[in-house]
CSV table of C-alpha atoms in Angstrom, one decimal:
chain,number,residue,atom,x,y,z
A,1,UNK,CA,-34.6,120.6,-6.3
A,2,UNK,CA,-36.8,117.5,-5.6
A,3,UNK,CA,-36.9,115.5,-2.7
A,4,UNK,CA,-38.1,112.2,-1.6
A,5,UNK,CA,-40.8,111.9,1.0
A,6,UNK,CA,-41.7,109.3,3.0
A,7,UNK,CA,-44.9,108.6,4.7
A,8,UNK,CA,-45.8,106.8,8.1
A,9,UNK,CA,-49.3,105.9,8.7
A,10,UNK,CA,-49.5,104.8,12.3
A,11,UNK,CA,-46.8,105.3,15.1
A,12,UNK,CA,-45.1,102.4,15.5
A,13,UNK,CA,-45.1,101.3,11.3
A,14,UNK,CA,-41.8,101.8,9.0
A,15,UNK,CA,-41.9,104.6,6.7
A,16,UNK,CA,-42.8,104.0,2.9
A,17,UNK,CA,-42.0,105.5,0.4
A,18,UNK,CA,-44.9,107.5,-1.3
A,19,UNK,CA,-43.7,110.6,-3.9
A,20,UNK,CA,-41.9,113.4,-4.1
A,21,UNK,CA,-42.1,117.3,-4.0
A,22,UNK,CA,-40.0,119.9,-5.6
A,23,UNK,CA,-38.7,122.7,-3.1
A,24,UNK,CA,-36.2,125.1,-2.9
A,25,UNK,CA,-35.1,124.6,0.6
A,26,UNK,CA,-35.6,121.6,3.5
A,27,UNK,CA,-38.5,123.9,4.8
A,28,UNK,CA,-40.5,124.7,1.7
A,29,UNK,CA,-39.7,120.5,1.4
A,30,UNK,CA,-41.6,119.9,4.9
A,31,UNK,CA,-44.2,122.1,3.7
A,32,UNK,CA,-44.7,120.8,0.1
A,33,UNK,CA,-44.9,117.6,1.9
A,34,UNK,CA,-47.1,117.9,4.1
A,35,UNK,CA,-49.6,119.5,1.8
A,36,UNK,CA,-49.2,116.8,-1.2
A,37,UNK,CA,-48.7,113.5,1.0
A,38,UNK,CA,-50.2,114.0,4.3
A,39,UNK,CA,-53.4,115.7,3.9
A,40,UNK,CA,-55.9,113.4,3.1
A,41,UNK,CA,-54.1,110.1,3.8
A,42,UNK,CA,-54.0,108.9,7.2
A,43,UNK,CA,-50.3,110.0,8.5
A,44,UNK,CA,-48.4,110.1,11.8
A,45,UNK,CA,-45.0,110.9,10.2
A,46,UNK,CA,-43.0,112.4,7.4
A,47,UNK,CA,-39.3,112.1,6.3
A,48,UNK,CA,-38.5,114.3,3.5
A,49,UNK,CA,-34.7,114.3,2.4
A,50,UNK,CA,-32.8,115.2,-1.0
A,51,UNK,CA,-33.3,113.1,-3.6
A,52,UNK,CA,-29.3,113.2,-4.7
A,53,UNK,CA,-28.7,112.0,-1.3
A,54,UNK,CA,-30.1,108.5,-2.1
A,55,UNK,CA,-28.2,105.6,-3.0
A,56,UNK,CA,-29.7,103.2,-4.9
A,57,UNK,CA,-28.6,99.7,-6.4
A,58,UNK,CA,-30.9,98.4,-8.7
A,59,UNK,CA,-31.2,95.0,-10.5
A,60,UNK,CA,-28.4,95.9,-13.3
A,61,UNK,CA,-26.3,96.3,-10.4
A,62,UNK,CA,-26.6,93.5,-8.3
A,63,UNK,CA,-28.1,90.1,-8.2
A,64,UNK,CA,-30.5,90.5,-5.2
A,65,UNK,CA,-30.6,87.4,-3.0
A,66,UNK,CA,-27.9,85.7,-4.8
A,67,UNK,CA,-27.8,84.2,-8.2
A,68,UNK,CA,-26.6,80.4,-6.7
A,69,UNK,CA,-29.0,78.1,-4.7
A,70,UNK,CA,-29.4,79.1,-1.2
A,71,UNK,CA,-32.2,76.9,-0.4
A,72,UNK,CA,-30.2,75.5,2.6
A,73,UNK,CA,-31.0,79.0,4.5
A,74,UNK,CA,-34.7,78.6,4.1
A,75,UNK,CA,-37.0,77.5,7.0
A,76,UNK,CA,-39.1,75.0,4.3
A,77,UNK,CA,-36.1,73.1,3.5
A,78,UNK,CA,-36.1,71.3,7.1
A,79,UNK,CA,-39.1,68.8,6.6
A,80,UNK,CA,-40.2,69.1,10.5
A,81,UNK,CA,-43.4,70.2,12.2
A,82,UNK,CA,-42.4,73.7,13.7
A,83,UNK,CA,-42.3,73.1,17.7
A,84,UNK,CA,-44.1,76.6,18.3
A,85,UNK,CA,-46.0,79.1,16.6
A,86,UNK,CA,-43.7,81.6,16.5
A,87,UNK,CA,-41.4,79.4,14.3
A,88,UNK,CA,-44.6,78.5,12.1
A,89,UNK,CA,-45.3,82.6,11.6
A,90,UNK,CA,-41.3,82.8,10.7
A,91,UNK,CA,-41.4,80.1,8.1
A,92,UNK,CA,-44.8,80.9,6.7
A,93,UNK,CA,-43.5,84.7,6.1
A,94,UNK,CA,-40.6,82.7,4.3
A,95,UNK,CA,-43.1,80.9,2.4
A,96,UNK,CA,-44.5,84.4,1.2
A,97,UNK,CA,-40.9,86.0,0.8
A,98,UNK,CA,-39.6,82.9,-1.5
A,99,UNK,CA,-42.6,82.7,-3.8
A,100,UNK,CA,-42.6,86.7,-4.1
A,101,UNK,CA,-39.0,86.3,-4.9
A,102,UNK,CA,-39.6,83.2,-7.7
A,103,UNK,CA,-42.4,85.5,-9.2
A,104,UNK,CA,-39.4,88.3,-9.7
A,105,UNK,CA,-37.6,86.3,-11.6
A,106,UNK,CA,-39.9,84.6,-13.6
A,107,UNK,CA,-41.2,88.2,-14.4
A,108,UNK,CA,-37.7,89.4,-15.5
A,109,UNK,CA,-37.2,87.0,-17.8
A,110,UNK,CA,-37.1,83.4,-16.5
A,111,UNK,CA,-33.5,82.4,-15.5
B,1,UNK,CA,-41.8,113.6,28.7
B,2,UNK,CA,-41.7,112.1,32.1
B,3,UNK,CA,-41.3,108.9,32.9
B,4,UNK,CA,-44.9,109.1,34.1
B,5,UNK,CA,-46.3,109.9,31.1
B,6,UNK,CA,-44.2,107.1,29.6
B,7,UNK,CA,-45.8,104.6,31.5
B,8,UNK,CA,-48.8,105.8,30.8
B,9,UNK,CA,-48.6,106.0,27.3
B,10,UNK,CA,-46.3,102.9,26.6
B,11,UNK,CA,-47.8,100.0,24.0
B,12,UNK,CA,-46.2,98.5,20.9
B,13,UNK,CA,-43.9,100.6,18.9
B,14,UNK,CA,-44.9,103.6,20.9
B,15,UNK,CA,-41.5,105.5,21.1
B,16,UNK,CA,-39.1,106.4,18.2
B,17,UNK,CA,-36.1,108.7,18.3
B,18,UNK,CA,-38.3,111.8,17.6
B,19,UNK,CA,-39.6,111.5,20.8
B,20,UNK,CA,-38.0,113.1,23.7
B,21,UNK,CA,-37.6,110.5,26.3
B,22,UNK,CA,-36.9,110.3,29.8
B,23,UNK,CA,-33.3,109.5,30.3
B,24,UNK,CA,-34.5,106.5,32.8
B,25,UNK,CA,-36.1,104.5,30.2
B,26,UNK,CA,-33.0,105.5,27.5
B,27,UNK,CA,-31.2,103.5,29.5
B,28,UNK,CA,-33.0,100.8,30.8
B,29,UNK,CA,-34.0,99.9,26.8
B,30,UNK,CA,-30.1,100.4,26.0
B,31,UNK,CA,-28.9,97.7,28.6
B,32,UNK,CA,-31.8,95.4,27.8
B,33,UNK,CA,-31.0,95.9,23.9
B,34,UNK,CA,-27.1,96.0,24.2
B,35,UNK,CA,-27.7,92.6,26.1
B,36,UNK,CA,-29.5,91.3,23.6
B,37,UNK,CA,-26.8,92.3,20.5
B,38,UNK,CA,-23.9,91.4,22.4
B,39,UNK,CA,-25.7,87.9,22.9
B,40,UNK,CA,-25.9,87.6,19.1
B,41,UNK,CA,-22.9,88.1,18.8
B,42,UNK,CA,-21.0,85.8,21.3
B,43,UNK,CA,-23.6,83.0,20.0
B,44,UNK,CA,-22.4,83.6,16.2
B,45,UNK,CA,-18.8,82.9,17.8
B,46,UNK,CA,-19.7,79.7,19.7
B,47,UNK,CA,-21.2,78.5,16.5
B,48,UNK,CA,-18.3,79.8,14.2
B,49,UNK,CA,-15.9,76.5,14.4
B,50,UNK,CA,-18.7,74.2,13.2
B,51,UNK,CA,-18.8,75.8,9.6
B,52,UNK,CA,-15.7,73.4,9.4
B,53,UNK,CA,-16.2,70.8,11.4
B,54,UNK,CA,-20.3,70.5,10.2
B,55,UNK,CA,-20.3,66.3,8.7
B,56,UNK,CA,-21.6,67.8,5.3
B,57,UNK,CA,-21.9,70.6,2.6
B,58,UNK,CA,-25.4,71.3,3.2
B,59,UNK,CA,-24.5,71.6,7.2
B,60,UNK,CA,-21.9,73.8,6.4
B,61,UNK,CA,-23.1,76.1,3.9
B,62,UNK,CA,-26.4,76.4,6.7
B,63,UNK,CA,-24.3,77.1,9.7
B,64,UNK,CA,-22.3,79.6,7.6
B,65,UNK,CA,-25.5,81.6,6.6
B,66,UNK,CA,-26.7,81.0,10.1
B,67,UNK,CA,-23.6,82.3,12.0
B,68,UNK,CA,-23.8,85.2,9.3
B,69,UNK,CA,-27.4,85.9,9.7
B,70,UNK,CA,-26.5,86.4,13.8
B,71,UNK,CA,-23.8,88.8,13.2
B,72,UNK,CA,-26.4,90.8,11.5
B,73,UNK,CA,-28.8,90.6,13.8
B,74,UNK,CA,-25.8,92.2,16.3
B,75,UNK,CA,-25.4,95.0,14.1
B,76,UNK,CA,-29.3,95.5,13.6
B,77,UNK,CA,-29.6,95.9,17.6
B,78,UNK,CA,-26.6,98.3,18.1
B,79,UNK,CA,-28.3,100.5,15.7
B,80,UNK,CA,-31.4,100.0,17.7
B,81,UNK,CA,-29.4,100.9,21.1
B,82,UNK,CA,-27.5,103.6,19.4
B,83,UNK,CA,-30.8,105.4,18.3
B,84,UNK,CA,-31.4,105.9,22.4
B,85,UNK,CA,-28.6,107.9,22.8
B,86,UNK,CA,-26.6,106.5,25.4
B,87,UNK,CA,-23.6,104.7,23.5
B,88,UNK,CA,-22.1,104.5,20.5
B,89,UNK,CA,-21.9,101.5,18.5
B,90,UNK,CA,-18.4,101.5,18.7
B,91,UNK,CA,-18.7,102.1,22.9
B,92,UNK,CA,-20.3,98.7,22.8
B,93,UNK,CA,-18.9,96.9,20.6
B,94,UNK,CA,-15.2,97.7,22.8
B,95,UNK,CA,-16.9,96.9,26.2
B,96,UNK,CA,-18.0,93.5,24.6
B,97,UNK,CA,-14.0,92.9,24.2
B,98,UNK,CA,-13.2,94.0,27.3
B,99,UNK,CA,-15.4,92.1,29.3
B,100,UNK,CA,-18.4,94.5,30.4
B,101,UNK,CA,-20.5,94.0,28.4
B,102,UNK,CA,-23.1,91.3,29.7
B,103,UNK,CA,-24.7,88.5,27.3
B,104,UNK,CA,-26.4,85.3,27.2
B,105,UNK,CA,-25.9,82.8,29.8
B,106,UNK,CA,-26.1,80.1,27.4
B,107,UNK,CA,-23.0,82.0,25.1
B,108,UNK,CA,-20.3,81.6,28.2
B,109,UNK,CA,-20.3,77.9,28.1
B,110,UNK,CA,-17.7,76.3,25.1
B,111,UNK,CA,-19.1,74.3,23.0
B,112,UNK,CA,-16.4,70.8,21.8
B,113,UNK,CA,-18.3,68.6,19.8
B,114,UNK,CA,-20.7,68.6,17.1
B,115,UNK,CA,-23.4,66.9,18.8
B,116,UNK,CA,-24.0,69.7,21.2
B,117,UNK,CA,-25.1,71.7,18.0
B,118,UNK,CA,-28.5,71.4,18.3
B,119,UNK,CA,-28.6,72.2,22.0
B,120,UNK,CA,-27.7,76.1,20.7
B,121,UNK,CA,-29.4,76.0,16.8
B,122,UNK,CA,-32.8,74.0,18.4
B,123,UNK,CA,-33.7,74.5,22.0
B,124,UNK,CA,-31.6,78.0,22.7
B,125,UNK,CA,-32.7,79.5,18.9
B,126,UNK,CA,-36.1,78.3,19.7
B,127,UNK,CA,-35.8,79.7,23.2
B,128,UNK,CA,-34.6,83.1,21.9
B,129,UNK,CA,-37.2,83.4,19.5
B,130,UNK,CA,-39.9,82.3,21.6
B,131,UNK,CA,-38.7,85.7,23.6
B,132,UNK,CA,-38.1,87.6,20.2
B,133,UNK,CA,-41.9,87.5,19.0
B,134,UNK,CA,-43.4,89.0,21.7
B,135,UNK,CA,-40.4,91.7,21.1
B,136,UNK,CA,-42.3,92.6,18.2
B,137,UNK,CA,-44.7,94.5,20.3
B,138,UNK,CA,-41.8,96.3,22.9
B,139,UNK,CA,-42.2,100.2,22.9
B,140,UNK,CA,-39.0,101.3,21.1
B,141,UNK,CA,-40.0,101.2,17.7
B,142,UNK,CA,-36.9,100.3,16.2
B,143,UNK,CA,-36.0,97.5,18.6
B,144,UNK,CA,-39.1,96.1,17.4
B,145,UNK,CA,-38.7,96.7,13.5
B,146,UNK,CA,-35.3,95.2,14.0
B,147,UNK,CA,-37.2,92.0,15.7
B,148,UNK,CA,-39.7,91.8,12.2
B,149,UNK,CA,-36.1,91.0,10.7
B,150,UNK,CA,-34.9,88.7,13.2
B,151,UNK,CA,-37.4,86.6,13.5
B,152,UNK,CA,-38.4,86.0,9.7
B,153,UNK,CA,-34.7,84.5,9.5
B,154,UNK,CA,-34.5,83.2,12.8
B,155,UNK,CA,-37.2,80.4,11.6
B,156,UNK,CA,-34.7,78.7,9.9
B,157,UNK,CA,-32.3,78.7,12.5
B,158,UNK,CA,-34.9,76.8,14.6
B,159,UNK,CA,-35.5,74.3,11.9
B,160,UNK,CA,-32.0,73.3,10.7
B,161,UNK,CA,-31.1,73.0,14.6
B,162,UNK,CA,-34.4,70.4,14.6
B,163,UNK,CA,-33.3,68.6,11.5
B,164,UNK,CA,-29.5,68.0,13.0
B,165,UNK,CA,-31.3,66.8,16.4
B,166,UNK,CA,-33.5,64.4,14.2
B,167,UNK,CA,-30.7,62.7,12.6
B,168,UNK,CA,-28.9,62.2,15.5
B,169,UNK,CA,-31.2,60.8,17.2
B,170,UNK,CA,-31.7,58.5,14.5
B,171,UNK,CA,-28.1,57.9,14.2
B,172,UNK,CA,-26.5,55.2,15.3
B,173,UNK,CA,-26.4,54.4,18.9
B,174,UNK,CA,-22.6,56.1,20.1
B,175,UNK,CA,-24.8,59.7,18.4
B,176,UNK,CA,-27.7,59.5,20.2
B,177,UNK,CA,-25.9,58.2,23.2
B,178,UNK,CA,-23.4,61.1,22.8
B,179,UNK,CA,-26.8,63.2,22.5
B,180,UNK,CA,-28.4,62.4,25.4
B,181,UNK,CA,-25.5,63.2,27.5
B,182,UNK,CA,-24.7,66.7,25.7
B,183,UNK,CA,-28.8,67.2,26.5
B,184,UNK,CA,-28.3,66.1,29.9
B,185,UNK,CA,-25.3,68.8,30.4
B,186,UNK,CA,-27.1,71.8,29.1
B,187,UNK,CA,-30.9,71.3,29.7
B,188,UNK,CA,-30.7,73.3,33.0
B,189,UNK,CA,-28.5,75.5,30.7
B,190,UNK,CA,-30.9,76.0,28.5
B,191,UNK,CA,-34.3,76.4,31.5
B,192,UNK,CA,-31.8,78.9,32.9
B,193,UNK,CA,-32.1,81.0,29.4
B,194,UNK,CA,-34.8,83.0,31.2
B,195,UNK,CA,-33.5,84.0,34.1
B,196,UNK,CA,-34.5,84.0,37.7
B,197,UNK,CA,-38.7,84.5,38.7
B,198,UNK,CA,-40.2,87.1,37.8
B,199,UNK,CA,-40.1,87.8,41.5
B,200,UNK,CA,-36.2,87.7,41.8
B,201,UNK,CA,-35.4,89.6,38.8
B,202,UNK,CA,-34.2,93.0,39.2
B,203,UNK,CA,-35.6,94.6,36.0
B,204,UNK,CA,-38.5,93.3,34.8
B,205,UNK,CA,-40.6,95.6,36.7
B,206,UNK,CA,-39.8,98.8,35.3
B,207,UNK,CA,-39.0,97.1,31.7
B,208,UNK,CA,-42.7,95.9,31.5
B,209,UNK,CA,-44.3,99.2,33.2
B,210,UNK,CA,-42.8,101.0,30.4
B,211,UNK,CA,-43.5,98.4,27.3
B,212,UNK,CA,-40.0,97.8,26.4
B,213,UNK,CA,-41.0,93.8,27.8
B,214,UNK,CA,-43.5,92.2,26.6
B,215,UNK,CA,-43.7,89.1,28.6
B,216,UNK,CA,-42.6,87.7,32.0
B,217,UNK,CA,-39.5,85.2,32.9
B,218,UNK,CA,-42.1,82.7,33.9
B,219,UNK,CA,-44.7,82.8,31.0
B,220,UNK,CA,-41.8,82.6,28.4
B,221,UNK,CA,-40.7,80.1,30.3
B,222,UNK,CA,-43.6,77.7,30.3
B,223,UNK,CA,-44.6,78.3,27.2
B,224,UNK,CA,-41.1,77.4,26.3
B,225,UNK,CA,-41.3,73.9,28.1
B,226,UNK,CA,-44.2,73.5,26.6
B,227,UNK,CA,-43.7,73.7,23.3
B,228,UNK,CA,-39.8,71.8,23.4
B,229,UNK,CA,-40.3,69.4,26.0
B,230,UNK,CA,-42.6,67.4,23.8
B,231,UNK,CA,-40.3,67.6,20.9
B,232,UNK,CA,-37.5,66.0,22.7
B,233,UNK,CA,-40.1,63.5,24.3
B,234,UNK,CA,-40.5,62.8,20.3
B,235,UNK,CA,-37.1,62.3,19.3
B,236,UNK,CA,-36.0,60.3,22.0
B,237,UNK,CA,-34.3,62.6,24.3
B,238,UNK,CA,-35.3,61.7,28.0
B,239,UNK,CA,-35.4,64.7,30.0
B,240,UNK,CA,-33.3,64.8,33.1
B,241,UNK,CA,-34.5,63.7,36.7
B,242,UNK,CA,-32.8,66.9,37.5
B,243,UNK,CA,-34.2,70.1,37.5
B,244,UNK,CA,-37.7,68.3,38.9
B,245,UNK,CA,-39.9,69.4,36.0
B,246,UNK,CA,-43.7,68.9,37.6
B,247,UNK,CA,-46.5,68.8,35.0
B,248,UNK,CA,-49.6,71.0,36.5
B,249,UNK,CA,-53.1,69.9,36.1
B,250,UNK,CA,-53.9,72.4,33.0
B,251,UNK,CA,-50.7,70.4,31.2
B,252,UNK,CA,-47.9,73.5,31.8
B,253,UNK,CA,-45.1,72.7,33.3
B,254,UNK,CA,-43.1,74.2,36.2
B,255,UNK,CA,-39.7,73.9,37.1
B,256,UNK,CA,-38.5,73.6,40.7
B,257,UNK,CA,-36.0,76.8,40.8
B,258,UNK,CA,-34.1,75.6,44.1
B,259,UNK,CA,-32.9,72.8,41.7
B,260,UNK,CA,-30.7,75.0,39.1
B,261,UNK,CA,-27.0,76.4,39.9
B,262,UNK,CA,-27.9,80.2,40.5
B,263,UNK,CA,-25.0,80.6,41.7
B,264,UNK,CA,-22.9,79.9,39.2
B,265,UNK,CA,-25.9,81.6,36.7
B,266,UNK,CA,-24.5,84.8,38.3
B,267,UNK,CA,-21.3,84.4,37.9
B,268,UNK,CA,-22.0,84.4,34.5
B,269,UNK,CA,-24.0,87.3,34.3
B,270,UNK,CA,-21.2,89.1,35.6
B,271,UNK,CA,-18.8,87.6,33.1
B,272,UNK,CA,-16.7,86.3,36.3
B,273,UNK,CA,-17.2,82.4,34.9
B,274,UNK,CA,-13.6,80.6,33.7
B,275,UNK,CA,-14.4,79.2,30.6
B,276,UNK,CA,-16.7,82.0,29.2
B,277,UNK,CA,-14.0,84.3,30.1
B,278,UNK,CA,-12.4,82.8,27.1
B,279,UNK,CA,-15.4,82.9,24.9
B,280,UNK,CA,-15.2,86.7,25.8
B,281,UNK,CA,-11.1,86.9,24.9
B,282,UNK,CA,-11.5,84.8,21.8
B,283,UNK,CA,-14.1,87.5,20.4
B,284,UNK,CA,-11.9,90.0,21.6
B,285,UNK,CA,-9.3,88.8,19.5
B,286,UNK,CA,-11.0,88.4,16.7
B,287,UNK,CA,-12.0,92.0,16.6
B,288,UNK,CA,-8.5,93.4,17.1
B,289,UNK,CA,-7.8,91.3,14.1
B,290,UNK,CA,-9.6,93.5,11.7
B,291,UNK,CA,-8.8,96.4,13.6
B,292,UNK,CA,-6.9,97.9,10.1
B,293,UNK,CA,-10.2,97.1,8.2
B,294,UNK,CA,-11.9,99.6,10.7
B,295,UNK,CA,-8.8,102.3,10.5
B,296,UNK,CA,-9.1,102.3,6.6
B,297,UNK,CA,-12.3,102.7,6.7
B,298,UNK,CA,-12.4,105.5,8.9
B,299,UNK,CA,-9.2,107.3,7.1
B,300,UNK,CA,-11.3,106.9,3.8
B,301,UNK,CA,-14.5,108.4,4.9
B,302,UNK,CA,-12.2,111.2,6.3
B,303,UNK,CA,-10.5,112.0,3.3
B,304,UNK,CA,-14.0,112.1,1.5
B,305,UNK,CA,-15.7,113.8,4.4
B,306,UNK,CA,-13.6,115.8,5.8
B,307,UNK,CA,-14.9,114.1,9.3
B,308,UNK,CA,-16.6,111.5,10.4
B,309,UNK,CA,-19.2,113.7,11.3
B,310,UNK,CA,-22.6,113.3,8.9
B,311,UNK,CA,-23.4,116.0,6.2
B,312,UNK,CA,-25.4,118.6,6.3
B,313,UNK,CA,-27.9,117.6,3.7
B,314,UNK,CA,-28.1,121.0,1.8
């Protein structure tokens, strides 16, 4: 059976997803995991769960962030100096998201 | 752990579900959380109606993703709350409906016209999130992964609220008339948004002993005025005689307290205020509206399930 583990570096950080063990049982799992993922790489935390209790939707499934111009929902679209920094750190990690997101699509194929 | 240790120990993103806390700070972050969701909620209402009545397409397809975005963020924070173990999503979404459950200041008053738009989307979005980034660092870790997400939208929010101000004010002269005026009615509104002093306010002691706040009623506060006053200066919004605003020698501004209606600020806090009252019934409405969407939902995880407890994994 193979299960999906998931590493935290630091308290306080989400966990990410970093390989998997195969394991008879949830304890051997925890074990496995502890060994192959948290021994030499900083850690604070594991989650280990089944792999056949994942969901997944991937890109043949869905057509993540829409397929239709949302550019209306986007901080950049309103032309104004941001009145405080926290709004400048929100629209500059928009900045980041949307030309992450533009490179995805160009990658899978331009459309 | 005791809540000694707590204090001791508390910092950003210190606590997670794993760790067994005292049932004292459990409940102080579910209030302060619960408080925060419902608020996103009852905002996302108050904006609802202007999906409609928004002047163009672009207006309306950004207050649709806005007032969608908020619900979201409602959902995001009962999960947060819900990880504490005191209440059930469900227990708070109901005491929403029926009127216990505390929210926003700001969220109790109707809004009628279009022009009072920007006084939510710009100066209270820009108010909130002025509070939600220092959130980021609170000690319940997933209050604070819950703020990453809230604030990388919220920027927008902010900024469409700042382009509807800006072409009102350049409007014609009935707009920014009618501006001014909806400015002049919720500007104490709006410096009320972070509630009494620090030294009047029941629960910021214990909420910043053990990390779950970050920052004081007053510093958010100023930094606010700061940051806003300015803006409106810029777009021609004069800022009322009342609440005396004094400008200190270092450029921060204070607000003389004795001038704002506390009075009727805690009547709202305890959801005793007449028109909010139906801002609270409205939502209740609404929810026992899609009551059957909730039922089939539940009979079909039961039919898959068994219960609506979770599964044992293996």
């Amino acid at each position: 059976m193979i299960w999906e583990v998931f590493r935290q570096e630091k308290s306080g950080d989400y966990h990410k997803h970093c390989g998997n063990v195969h394991a008879p049982d949830r304890e051997m799992a925890l074990l496995f995991a502890e060994i192959q993922h948290g021994r030499r790489k900083p850690t604070n935390s594991l989650w280990v769960t089944p792999q056949k209790e994942i969901g997944e939707v991937d890109t043949e499934d869905a057509a993540f962030g829409g397929t239709t111009d949302k550019s209306y929902r986007w901080a950049m679209t309103y032309n104004f100096e941001a009145a405080a920094s926290e709004v400048e750190e929100s629209e500059s990690e928009q900045v980041t998201a949307d030309r992450e997101r533009k490179a995805q699509i160009e990658k899978a194929g331009g459309n | 752990m005791d809540i000694e240790e707590v204090k001791q120990r508390a910092g950003p993103r210190e606590f997670s579900p794993k760790d067994d806390m005292p049932e004292e700070y459990r409940k102080a972050a579910t209030r302060m959380i619960q408080f925060h969701a419902n608020s996103e909620i009852m905002g996302a209402y108050l904006e609802k109606p202007f999906i409609r009545q928004a002047p163009s397409l672009d207006r309306k397809l950004a207050f649709s993703a806005k007032v969608q975005d908020e619900i979201g963020h409602g959902q995001l924070l009962y999960r947060a709350a819900e990880s504490l173990g005191i209440k059930t999503r469900d227990e708070m979404l109901d005491e929403l409906a029926e009127g216990e459950g505390k929210f926003l200041n700001c969220f109790h008053y109707p809004m009628d016209s279009y022009v009072e738009t920007p006084m939510i989307a710009f100066f209270v979005d820009g108010a909130a999130m002025r509070r939600q980034a220092t959130l980021k660092s609170t000690s319940w870790e997933p209050y604070a992964h819950a703020m990453d997400k809230v604030c990388f939208e919220e920027g927008f929010h902010v900024k469409h609220g700042e382009a509807i101000l800006y072409e009102l004010m350049t409007g014609s002269k009935k707009e920014q008339e009618m501006t001014q005026e909806a400015f002049e009615e919720w500007w104490p509104r709006i410096i009320q948004f972070f509630g009494p002093t620090n030294d009047k306010s029941t629960h910021h002691g214990f909420a910043s002993e053990v990390g779950l706040k970050q920052m004081g009623n007053d510093e958010l506060r100023t930094a606010f005025l700061n940051a806003y006053i300015p803006k409106a200066e810029k777009y021609g919004l004069e800022i009322p005689d009342e609440p005396r605003i004094s400008k200190n020698d270092d450029g921060t501004y204070e607000v003389v307290e004795e001038d704002l209606d506390w009075d009727e600020f805690f009547t709202i806090a305890k959801n005793d205020y007449e028109p909010g009252v139906g801002q609270i019934e409205g939502r209740k409405a609404s929810q026992d509206a899609v009551e059957w969407v909730r039922e089939s939902l539940d009979n079909h995880e039961n039919r898959l399930y068994g219960s609506s407890q979770p599964q044992a994994a293996d």
